[in-house]
Short mmCIF file of C-alpha atoms in Angstrom, two decimals:
data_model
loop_
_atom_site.label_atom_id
_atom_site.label_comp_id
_atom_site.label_asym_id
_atom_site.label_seq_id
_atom_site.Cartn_x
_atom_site.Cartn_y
_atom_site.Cartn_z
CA UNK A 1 151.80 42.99 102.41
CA UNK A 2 150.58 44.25 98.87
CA UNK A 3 150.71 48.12 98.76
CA UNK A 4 147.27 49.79 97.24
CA UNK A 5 147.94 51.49 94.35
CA UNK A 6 147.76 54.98 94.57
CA UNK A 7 145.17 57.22 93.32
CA UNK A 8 141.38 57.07 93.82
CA UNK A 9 140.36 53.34 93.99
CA UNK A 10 137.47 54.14 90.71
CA UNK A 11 140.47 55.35 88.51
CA UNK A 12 141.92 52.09 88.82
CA UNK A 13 139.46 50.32 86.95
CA UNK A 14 140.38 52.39 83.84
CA UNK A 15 143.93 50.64 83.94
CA UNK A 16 144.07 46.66 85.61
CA UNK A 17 141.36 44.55 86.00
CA UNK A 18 139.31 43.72 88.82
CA UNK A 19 141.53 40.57 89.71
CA UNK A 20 144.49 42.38 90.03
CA UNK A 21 143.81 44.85 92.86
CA UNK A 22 143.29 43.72 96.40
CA UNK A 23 140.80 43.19 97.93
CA UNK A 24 139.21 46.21 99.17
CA UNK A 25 138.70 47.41 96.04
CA UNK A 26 138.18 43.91 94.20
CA UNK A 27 134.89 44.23 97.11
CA UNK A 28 133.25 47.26 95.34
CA UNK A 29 133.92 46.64 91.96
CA UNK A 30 130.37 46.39 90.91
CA UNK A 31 129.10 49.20 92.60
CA UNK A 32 128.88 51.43 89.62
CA UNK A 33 126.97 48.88 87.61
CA UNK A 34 124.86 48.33 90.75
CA UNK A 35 124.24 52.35 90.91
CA UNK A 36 123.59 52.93 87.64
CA UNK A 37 120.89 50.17 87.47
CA UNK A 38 119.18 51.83 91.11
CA UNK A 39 119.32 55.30 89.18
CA UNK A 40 117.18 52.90 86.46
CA UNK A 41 114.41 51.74 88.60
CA UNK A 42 114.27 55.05 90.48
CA UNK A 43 113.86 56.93 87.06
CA UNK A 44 111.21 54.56 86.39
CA UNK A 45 109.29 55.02 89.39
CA UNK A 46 109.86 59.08 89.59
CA UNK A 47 108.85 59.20 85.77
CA UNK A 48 105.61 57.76 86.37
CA UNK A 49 104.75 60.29 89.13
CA UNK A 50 106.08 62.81 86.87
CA UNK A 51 103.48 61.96 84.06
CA UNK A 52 100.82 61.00 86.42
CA UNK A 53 100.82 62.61 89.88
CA UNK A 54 99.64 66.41 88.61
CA UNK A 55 96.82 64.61 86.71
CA UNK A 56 96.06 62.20 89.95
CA UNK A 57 95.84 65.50 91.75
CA UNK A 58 93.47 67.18 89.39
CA UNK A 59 91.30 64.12 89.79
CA UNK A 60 91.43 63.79 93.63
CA UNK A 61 91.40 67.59 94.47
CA UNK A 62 89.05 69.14 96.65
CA UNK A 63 90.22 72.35 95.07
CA UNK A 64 91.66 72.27 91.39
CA UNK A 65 94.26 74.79 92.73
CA UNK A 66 95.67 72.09 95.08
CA UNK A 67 95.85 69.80 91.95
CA UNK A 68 100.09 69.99 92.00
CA UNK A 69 100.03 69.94 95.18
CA UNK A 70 100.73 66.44 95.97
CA UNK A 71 103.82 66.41 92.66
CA UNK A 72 105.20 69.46 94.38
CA UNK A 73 105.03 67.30 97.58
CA UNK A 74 107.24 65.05 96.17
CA UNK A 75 110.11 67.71 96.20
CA UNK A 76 109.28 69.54 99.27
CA UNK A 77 109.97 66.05 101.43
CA UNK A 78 113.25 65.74 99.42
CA UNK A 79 114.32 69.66 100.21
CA UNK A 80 113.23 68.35 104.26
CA UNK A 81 115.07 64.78 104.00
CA UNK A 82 118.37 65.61 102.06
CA UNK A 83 120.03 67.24 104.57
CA UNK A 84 119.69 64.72 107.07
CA UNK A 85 120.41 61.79 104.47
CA UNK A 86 123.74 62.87 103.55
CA UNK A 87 124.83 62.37 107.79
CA UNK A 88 122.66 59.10 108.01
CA UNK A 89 124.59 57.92 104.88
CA UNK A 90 127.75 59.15 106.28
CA UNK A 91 126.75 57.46 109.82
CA UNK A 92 125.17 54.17 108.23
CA UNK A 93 126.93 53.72 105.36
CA UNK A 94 125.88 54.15 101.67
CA UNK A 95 124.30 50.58 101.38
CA UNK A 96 121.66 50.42 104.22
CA UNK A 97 121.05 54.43 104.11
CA UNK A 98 120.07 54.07 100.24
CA UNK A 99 117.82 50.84 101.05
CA UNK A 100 116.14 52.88 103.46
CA UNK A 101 115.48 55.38 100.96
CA UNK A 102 114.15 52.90 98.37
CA UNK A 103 112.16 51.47 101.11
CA UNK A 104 110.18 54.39 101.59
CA UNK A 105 109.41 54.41 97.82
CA UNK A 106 107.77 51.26 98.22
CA UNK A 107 105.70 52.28 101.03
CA UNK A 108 105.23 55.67 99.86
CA UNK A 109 103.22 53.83 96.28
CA UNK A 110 101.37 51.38 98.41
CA UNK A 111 100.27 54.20 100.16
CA UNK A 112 98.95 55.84 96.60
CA UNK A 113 97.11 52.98 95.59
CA UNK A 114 95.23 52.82 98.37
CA UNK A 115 94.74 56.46 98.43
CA UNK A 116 93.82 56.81 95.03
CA UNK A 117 91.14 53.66 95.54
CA UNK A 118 89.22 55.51 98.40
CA UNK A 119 89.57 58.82 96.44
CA UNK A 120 91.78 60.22 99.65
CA UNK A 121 93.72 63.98 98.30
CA UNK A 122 95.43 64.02 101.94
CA UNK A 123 96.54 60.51 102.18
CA UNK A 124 97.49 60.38 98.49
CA UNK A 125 100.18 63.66 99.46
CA UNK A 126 101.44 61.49 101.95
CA UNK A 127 102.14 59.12 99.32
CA UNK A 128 103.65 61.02 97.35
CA UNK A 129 105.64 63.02 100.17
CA UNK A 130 107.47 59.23 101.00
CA UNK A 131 108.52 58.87 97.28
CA UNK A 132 110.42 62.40 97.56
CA UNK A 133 112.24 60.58 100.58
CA UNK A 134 113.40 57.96 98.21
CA UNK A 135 114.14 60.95 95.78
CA UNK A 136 116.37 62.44 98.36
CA UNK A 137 118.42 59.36 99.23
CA UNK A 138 118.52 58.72 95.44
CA UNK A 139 120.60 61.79 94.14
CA UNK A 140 123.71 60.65 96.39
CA UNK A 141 124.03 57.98 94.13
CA UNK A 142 125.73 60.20 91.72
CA UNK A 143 127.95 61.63 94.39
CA UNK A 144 128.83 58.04 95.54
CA UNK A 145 129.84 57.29 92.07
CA UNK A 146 131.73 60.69 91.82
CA UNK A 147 133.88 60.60 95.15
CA UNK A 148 135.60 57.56 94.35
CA UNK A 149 137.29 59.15 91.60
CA UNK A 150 139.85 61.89 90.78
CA UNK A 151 138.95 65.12 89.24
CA UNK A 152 140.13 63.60 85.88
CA UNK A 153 136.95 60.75 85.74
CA UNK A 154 134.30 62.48 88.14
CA UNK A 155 132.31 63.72 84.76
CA UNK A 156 132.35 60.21 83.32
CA UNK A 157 131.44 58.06 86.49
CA UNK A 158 128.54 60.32 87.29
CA UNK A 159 126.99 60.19 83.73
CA UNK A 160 127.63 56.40 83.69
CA UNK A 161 125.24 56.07 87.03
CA UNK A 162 122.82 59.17 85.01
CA UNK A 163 122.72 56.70 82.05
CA UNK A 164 121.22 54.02 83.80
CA UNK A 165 118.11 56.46 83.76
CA UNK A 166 118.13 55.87 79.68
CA UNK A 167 116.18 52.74 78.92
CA UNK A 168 113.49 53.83 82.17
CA UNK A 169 113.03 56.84 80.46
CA UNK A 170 111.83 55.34 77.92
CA UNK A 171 109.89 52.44 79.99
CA UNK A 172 108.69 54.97 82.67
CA UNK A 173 105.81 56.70 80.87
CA UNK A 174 104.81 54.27 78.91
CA UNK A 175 104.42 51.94 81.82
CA UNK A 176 102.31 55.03 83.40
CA UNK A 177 100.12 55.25 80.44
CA UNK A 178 100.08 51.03 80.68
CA UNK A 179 98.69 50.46 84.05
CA UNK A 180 97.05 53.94 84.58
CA UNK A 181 94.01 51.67 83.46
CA UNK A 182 95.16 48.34 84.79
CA UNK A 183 92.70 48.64 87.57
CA UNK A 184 88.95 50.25 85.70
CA UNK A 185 87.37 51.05 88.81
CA UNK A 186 90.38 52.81 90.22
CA UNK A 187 92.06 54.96 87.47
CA UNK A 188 95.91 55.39 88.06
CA UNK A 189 95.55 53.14 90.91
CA UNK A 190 97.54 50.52 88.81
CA UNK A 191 100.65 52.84 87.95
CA UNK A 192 101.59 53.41 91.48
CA UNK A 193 101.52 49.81 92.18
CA UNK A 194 104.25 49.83 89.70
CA UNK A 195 106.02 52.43 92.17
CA UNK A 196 106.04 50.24 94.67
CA UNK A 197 107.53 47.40 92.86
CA UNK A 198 110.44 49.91 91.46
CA UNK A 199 111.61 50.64 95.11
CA UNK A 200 111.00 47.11 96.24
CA UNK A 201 113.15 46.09 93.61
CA UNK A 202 115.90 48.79 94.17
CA UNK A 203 115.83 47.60 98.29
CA UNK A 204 116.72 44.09 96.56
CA UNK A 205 119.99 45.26 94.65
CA UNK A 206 121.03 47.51 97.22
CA UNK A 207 120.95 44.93 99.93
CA UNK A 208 122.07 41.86 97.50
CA UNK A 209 124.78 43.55 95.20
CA UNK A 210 126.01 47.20 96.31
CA UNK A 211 129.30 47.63 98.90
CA UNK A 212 130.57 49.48 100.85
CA UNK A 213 134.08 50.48 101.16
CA UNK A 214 135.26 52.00 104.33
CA UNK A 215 137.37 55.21 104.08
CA UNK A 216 140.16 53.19 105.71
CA UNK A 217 140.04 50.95 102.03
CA UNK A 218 140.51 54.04 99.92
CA UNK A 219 144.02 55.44 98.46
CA UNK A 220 146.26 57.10 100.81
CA UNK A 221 146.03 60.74 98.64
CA UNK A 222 142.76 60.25 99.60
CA UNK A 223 143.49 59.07 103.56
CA UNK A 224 145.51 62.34 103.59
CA UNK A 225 143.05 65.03 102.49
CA UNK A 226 140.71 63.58 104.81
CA UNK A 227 143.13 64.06 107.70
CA UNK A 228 143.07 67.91 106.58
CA UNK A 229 141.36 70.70 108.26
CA UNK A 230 137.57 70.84 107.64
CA UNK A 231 136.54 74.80 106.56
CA UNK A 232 133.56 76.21 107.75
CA UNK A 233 130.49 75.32 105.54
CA UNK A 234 130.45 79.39 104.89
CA UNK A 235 133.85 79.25 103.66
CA UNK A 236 133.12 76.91 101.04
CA UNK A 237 129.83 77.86 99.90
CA UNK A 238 131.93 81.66 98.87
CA UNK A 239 134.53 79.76 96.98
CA UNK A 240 133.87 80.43 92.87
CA UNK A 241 133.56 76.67 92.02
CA UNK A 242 130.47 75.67 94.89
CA UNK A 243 128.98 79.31 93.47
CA UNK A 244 129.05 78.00 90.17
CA UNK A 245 127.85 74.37 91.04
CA UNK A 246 124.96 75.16 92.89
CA UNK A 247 124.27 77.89 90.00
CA UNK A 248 123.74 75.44 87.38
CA UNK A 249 122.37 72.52 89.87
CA UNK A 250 119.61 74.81 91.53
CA UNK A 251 119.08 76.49 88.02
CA UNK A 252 118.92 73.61 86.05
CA UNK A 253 116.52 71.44 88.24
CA UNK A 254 114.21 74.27 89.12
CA UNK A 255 113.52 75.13 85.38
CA UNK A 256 113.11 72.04 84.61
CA UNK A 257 110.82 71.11 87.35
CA UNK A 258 109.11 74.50 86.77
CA UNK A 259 108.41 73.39 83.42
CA UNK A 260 107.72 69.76 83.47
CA UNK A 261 105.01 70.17 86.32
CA UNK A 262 103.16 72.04 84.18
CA UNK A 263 104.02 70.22 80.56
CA UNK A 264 100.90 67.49 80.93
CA UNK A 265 98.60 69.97 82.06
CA UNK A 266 99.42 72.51 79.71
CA UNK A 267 99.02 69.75 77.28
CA UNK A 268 95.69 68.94 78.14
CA UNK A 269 94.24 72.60 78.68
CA UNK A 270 95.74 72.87 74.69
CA UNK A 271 93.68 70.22 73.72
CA UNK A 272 95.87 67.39 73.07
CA UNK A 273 95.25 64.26 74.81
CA UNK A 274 96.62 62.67 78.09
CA UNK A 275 98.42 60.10 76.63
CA UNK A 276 100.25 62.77 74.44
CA UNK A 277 101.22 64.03 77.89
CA UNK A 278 102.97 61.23 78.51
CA UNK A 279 104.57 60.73 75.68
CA UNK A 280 106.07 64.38 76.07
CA UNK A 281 107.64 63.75 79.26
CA UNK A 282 109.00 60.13 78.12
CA UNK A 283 110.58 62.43 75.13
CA UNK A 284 111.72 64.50 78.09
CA UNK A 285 113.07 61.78 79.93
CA UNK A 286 115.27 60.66 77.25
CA UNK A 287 116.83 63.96 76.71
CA UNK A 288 117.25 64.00 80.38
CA UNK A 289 119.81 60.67 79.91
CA UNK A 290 119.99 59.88 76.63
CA UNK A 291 123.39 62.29 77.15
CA UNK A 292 124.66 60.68 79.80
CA UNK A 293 126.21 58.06 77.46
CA UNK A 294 128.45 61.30 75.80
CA UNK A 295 128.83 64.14 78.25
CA UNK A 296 131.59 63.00 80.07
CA UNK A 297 133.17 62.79 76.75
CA UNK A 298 132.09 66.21 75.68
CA UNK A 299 133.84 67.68 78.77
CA UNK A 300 136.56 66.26 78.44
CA UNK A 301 136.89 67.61 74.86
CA UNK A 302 135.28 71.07 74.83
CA UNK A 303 135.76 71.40 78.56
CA UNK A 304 133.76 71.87 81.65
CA UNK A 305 132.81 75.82 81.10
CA UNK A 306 131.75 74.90 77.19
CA UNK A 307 128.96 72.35 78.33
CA UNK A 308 127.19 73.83 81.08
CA UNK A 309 127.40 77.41 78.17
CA UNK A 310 125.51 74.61 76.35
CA UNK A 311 123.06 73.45 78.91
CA UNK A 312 122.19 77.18 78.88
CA UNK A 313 121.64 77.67 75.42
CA UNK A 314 119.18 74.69 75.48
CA UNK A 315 117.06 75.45 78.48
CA UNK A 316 116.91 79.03 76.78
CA UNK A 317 116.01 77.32 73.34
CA UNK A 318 113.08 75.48 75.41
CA UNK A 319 111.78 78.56 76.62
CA UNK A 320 111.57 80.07 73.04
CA UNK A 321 110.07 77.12 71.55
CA UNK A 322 107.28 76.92 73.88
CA UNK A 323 106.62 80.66 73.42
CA UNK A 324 106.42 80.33 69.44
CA UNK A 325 103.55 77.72 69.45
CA UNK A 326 101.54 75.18 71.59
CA UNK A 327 101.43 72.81 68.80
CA UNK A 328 101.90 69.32 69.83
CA UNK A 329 105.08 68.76 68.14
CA UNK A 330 106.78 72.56 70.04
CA UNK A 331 106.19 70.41 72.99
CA UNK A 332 107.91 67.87 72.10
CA UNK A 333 110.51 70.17 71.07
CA UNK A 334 111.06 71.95 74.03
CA UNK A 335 110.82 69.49 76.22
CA UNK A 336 113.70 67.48 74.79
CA UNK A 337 115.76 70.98 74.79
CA UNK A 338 114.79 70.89 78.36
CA UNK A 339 115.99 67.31 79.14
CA UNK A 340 119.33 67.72 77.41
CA UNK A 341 120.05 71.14 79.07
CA UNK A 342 119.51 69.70 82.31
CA UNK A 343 121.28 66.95 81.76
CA UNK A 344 124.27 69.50 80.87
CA UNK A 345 123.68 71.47 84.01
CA UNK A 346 123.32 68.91 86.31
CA UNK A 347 126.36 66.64 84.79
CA UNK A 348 128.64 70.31 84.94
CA UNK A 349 127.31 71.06 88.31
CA UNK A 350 128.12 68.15 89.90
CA UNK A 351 131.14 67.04 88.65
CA UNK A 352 132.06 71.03 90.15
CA UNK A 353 130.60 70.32 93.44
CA UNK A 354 132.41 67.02 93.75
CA UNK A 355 135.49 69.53 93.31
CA UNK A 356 134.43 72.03 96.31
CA UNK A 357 135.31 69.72 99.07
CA UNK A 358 137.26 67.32 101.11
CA UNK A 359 136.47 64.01 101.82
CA UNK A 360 136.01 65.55 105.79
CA UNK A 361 133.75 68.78 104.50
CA UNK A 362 131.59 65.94 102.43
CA UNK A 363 128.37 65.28 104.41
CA UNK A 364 127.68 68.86 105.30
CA UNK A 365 128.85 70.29 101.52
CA UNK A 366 127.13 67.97 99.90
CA UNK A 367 123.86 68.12 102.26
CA UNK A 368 123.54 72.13 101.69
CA UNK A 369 124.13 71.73 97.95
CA UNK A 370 120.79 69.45 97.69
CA UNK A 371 118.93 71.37 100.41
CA UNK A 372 119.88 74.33 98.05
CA UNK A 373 118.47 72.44 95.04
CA UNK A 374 115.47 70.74 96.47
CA UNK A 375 114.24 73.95 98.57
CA UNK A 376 114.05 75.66 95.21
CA UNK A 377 112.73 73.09 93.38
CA UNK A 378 109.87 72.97 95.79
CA UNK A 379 109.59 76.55 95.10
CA UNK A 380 109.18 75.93 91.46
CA UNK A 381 106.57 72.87 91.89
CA UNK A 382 104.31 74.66 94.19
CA UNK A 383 104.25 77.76 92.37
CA UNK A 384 104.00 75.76 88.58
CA UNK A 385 99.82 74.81 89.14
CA UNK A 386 98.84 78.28 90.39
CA UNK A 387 101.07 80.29 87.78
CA UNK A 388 100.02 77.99 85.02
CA UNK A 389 96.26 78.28 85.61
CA UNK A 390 96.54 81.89 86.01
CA UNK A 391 98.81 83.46 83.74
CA UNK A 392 99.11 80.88 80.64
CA UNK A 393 101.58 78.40 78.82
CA UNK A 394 103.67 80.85 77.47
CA UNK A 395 104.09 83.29 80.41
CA UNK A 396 105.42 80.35 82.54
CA UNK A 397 108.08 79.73 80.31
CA UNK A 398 109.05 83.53 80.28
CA UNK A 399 109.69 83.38 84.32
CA UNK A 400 112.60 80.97 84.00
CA UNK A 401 114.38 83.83 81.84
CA UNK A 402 116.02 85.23 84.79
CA UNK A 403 116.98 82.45 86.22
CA UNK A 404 119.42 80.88 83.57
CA UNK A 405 120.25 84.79 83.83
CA UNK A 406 121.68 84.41 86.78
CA UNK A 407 123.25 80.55 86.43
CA UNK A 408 124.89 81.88 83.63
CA UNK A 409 126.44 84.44 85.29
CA UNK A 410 127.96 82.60 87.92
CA UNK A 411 129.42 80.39 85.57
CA UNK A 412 130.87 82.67 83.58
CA UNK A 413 132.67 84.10 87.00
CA UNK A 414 133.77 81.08 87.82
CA UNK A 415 135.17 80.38 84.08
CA UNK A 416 136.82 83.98 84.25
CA UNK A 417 138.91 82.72 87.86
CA UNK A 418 139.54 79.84 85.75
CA UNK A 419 141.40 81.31 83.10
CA UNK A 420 143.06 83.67 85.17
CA UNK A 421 144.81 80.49 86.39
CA UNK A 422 143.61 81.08 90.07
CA UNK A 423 143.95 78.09 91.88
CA UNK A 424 140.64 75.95 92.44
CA UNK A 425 140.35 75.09 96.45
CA UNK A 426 140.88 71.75 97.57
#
């Protein structure tokens, strides 16, 4: 009988070819590729409710205060759904629980078409509500990619599956501002057709082209750590490295959310025009994984504590930017400083949670990481429309101050342990 080789079966495929190994791992092979191009088509389909939903809103809302309502939505049924995904995928497996999620993109834009058609608010947040259940399901991708390598390669395998956001980015908005108009008598109508057909699509690769591989099929370093001792989920969550993760996860997707919600609106209100709206959050998008392609590199270089420093610096450099002038091209400005930074965070942060556990503390680390992330995300969505109408452009972009505050904090505590040479838990 051939003997595995050892190690974690992803860190392989830096070193023999696919033909080579056995066949448990010859069987997944093409799961990366297959993840990064899901993480395409769902960037397309969340991008377009990113440029489009708050604006839908506005249109359909009995009350103009309600008007983010059904974007914030989108989050608040991820925050509810990510818990309970990470044990379905752990139950189901990765391949049927993620075409489930993509499934209930597809019915989640059917369900906006129609609702934007009859002019329905309630039905459209339904719609919208579904597509945060694909959202949900969708972030594991990353972690899949992630957990099948060691420490060494977890930065690089989840910015490969980020970068297959890249060319979406790009195609996202400006297939919003395409079919926004594709039906006349029904104005965005068209673009969440295209919704639909993104998770339709994603259901097709999943089911045709992604695999699973049983625990059983991994290496035997890996067989052994999940034979360990589970700690208690409070245990972790106190150790300096989940501290710092969810830090920079939870800080870098709330200010960005907090931010982006309001971007198009704030746009508008400054008198530029909706289709420079979109074109600010497709110039978002790409910062958002146009660094995927290098940021694995750049931690490996400069190291882990350097880059999320970095993601920091730019979220900050947003903020200020947006403060100096509402000029078409500061937006611009600060919202690429806004993709990149997250991209930073979120890249640092999870390559640091993917550190915080072992293979048996997975589901339940890795489902209060996201619930962490998604509750205050929600936060940030619901609270974007009222604060924004209220208080102004700028103001909005002064209450993210504390937050990257307090992210960088916890990174720098965990950087400190690190350089004291204290020992990083299992």
């Amino acid at each position: 009988m051939t003997t595995p080789p050892t190690g974690h079966p992803g860190q392989q495929f830096d070193h023999v070819t696919a033909a080579s190994l056995p066949q448990p791992y010859a069987a997944g092979r093409y799961n990366p590729t297959v993840l990064a191009v899901c993480q395409g088509l769902f960037t397309c389909a969340i991008s377009i409710d990113l440029t489009l939903t708050a604006l839908t809103g506005w249109q359909l809302a009995p009350d103009k205060s309600l008007a983010t309502l059904p974007f914030a939505l989108i989050t608040v049924a991820g925050a509810l759904v990510t818990w309970f995904a990470a044990f379905l995928i752990q139950r189901l497996g990765r391949r049927l629980s993620f075409a489930l999620g993509a499934a209930s993109c597809c019915v989640g834009g059917l369900v906006s078409v129609w609702s934007v058609w009859h002019g329905d608010f309630w039905t459209f947040c339904a719609g919208t509500a579904l597509v945060g259940v694909f959202q949900a399901f969708a972030q594991y991708y990353r972690l899949a990619a992630a957990d099948a390598v060691s420490d060494e390669f977890k930065s690089r395998a989840i910015s490969t599956v980020l970068a297959g956001g890249v060319i979406a980015a790009i195609a996202g908005p400006a297939l919003a501002a395409w079919s926004k108009d594709l039906f006349p008598s029904a104005l965005f109508a068209g673009a969440y057709l295209v919704v639909a057909v993104m998770g339709a699509l994603s259901v097709l690769v999943l089911l045709l082209l992604y695999r699973d591989v049983a625990p059983s099929q991994g290496s035997a370093d890996a067989g052994a750590q999940a034979s360990a001792p589970a700690r208690t989920l409070g245990r972790i969550a106190r150790t300096p490295v989940f501290i710092a993760s969810v830090a920079n996860n939870v800080a870098g997707s709330m200010v960005m959310m907090f931010i982006m919600t309001a971007a198009p609106l704030a746009a508008v209100a400054c008198h530029h025009r909706i289709d420079d709206g979109a074109a600010i959050i497709q110039w978002h998008l790409v910062g958002m994984y146009a660094p995927s392609f290098f940021a694995g590199r750049l931690v490996k270089r400069f190291g882990l504590g350097a880059v999320l420093m970095a993601g920091l610096a730019l979220n900050l450099a947003c903020a200020v930017t947006a403060m100096a002038s509402t000029s078409l091209p500061a937006f611009y400005a600060a919202l690429l400083f806004l993709g990149i930074g997250w991209n930073f965070m979120f890249v640092g942060g999870t390559t640091l949670l993917a550190r915080s556990y072992t293979p048996s503390e997975q589901a339940k680390t890795q489902g209060f990481s996201e619930l962490l992330r998604y509750a205050a995300t929600a936060l940030a969505t619901l609270g974007a429309g009222p604060l924004l109408a209220r208080f102004g452009w700028q103001t909005l972009n002064v209450a993210i101050l504390p937050i990257l505050l307090l992210s960088a904090l916890a990174t720098a505590y965990w950087m400190l342990g690190q350089r004291a040479g204290q020992p990083r838990p299992a």
